N, CA and C atoms as an extended XYZ file, in Angstrom:
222
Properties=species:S:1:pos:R:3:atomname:S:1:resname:S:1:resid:I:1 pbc="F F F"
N        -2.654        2.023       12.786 N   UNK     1
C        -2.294        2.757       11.592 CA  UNK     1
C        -3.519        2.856       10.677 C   UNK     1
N        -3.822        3.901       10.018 N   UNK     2
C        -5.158        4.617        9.438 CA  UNK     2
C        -4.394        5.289        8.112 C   UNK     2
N        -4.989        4.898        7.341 N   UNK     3
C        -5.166        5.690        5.824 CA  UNK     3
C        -5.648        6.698        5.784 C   UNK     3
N        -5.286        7.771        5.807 N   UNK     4
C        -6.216        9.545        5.615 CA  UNK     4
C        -6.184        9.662        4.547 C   UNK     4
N        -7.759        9.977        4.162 N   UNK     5
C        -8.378       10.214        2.661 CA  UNK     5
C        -8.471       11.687        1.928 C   UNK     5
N        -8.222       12.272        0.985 N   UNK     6
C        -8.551       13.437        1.210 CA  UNK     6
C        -8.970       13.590       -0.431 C   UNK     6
N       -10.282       14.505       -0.319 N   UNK     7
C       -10.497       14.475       -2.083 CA  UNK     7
C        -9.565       15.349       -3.395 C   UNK     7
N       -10.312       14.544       -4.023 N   UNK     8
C        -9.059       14.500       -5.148 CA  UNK     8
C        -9.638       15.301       -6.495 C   UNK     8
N        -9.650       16.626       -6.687 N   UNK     9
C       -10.356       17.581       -7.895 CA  UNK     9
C        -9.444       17.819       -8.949 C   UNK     9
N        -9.838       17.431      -10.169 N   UNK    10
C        -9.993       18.211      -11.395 CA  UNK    10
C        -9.957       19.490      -11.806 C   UNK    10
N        -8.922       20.363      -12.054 N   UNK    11
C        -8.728       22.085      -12.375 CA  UNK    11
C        -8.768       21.678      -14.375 C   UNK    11
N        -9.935       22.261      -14.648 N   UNK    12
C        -9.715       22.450      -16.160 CA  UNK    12
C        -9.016       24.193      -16.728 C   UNK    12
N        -8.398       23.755      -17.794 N   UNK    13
C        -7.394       24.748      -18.132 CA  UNK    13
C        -8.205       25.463      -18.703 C   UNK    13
N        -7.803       26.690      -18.142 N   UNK    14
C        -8.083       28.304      -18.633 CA  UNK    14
C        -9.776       28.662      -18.111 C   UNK    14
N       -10.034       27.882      -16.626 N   UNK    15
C       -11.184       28.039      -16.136 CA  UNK    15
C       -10.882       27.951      -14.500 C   UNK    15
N       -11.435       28.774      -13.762 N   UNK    16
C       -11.682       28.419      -12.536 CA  UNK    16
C       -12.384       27.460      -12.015 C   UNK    16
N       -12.858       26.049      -12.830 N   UNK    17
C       -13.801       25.141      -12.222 CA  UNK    17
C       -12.859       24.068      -11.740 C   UNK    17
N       -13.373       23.289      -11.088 N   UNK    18
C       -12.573       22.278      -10.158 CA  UNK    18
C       -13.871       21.040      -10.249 C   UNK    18
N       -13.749       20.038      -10.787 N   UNK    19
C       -14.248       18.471      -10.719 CA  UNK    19
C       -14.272       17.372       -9.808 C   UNK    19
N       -14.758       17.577       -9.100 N   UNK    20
C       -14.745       16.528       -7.871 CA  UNK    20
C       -14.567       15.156       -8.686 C   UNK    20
N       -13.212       14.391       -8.166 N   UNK    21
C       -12.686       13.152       -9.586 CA  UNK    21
C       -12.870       12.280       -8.342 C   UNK    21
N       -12.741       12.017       -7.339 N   UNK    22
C       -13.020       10.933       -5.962 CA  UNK    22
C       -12.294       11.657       -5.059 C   UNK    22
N       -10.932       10.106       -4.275 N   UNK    23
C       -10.307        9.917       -3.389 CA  UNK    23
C        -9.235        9.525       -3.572 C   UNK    23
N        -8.275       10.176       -2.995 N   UNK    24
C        -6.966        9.410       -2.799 CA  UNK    24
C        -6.290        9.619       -1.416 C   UNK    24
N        -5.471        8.681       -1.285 N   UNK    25
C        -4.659        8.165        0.169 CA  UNK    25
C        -3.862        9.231        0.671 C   UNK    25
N        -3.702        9.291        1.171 N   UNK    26
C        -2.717       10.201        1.488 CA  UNK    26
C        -1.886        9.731        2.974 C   UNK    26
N        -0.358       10.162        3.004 N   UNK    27
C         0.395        9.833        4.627 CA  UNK    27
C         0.476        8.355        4.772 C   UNK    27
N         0.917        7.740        3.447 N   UNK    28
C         1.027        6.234        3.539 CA  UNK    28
C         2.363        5.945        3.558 C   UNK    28
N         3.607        6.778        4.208 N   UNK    29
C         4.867        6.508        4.757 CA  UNK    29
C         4.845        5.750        5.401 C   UNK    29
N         4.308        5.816        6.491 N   UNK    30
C         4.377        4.642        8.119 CA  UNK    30
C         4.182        3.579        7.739 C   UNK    30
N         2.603        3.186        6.415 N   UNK    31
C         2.143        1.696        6.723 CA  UNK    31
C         2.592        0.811        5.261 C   UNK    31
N         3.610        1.887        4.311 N   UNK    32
C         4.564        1.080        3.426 CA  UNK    32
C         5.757        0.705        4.456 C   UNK    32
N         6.050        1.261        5.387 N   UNK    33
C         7.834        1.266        5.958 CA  UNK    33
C         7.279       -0.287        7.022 C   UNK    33
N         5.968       -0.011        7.784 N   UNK    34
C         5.401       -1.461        8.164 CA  UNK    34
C         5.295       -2.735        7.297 C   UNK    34
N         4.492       -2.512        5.758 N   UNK    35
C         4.794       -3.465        5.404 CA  UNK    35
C         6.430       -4.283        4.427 C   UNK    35
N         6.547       -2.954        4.611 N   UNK    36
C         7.992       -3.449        4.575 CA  UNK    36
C         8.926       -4.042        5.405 C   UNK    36
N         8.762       -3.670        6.689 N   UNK    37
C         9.372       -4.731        7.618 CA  UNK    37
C         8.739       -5.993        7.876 C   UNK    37
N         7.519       -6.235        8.029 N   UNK    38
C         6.721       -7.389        8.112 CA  UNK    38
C         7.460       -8.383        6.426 C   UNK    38
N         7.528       -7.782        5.778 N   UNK    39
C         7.826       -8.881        4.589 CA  UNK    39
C         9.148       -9.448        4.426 C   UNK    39
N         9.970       -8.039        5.047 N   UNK    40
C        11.234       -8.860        5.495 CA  UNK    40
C        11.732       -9.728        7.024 C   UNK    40
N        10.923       -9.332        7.598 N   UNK    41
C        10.496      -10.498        8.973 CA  UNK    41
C        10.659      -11.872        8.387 C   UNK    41
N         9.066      -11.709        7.529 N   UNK    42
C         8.557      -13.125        7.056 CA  UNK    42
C         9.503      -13.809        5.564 C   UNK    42
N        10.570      -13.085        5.185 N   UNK    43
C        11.874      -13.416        4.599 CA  UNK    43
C        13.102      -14.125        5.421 C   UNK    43
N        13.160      -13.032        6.669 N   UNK    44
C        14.324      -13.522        7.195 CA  UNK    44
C        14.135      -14.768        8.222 C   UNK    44
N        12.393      -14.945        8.326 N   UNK    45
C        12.612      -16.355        9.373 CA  UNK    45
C        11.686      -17.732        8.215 C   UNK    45
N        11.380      -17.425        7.251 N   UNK    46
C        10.836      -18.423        6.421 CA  UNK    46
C        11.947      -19.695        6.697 C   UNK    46
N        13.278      -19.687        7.038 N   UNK    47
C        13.883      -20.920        7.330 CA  UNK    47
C        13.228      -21.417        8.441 C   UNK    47
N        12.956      -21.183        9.450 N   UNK    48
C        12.266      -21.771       10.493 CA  UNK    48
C        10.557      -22.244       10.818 C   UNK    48
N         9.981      -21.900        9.077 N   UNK    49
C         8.485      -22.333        9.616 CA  UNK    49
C         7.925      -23.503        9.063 C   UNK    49
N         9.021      -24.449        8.092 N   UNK    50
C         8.413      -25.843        8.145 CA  UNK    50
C         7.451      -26.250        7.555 C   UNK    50
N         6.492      -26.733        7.885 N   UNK    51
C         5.177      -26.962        7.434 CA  UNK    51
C         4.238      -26.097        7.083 C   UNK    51
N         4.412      -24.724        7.316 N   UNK    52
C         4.069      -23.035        7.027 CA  UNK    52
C         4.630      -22.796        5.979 C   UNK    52
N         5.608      -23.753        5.253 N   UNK    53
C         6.100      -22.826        4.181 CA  UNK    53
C         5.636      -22.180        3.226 C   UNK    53
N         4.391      -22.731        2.789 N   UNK    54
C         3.727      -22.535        1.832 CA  UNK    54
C         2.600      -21.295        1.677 C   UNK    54
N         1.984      -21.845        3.367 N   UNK    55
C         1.169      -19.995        3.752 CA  UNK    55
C         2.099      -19.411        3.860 C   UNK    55
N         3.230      -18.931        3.993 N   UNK    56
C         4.222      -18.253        4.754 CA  UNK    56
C         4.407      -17.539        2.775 C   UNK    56
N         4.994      -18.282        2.165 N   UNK    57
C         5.392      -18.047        0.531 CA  UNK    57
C         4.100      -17.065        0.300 C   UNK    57
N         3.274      -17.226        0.300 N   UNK    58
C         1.779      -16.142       -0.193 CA  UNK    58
C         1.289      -15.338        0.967 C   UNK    58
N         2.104      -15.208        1.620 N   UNK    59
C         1.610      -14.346        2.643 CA  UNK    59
C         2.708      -12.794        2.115 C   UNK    59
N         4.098      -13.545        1.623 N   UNK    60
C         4.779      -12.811        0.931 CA  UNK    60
C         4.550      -12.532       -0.256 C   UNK    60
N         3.889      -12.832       -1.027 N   UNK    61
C         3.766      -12.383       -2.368 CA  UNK    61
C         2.833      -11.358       -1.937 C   UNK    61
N         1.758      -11.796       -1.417 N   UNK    62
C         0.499      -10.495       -1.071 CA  UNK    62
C         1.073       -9.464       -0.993 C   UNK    62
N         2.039       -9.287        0.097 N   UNK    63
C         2.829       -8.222        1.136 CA  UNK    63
C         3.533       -7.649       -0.167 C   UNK    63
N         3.666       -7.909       -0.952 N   UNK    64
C         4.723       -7.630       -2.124 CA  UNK    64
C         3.499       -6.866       -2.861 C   UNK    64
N         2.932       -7.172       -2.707 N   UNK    65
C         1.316       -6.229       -4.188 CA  UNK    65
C         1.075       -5.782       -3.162 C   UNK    65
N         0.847       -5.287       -1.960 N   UNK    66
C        -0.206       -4.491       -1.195 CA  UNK    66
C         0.550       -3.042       -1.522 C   UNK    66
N         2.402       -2.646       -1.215 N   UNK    67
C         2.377       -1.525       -1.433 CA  UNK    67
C         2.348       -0.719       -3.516 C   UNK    67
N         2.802       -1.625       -3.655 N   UNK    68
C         2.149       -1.347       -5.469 CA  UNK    68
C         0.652       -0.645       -5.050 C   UNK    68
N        -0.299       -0.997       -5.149 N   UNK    69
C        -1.655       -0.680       -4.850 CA  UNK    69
C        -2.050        0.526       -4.018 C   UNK    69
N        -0.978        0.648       -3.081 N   UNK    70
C        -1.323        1.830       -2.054 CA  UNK    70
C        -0.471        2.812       -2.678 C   UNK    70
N         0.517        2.899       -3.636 N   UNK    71
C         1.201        4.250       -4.379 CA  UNK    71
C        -0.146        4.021       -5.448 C   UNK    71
N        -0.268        3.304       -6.386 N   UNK    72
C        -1.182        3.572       -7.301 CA  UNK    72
C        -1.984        4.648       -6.617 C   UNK    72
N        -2.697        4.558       -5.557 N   UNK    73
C        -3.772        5.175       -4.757 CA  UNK    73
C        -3.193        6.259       -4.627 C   UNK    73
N        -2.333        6.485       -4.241 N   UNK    74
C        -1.286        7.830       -3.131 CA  UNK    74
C        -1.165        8.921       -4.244 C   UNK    74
């Protein structure tokens, strides 16, 4: 799974000019709906990892800010 970039311009009003402003994400359906299952994976078996609990707890919080960050982008 790949992030496609595509640039991102500036139209000022009541002019035909266009501002090259950067980049943004684009077609990030697939790898929010991925990390969305991965976080509920690592929800629905956190009873079974024990001594992991703790990487396991921040492995979920991450997973929880990664798609925040990728709409910011989108």
């Amino acid at each position: 799974m790949r992030f496609k970039i595509r640039k991102h311009y500036r139209h000022t009003l009541g002019t035909n000019i266009e501002q090259e402003r950067g980049f943004i994400i684009t077609g990030v359906d697939d790898i929010l709906q991925a990390l969305e299952d991965s976080t509920l994976l690592l929800n629905i078996t956190s009873r079974f990892v024990g001594i992991y609990l703790l990487q396991v707890e921040q492995w979920i919080r991450i997973l929880s800010l990664i798609p925040d960050v990728i709409k910011l982008w989108a």
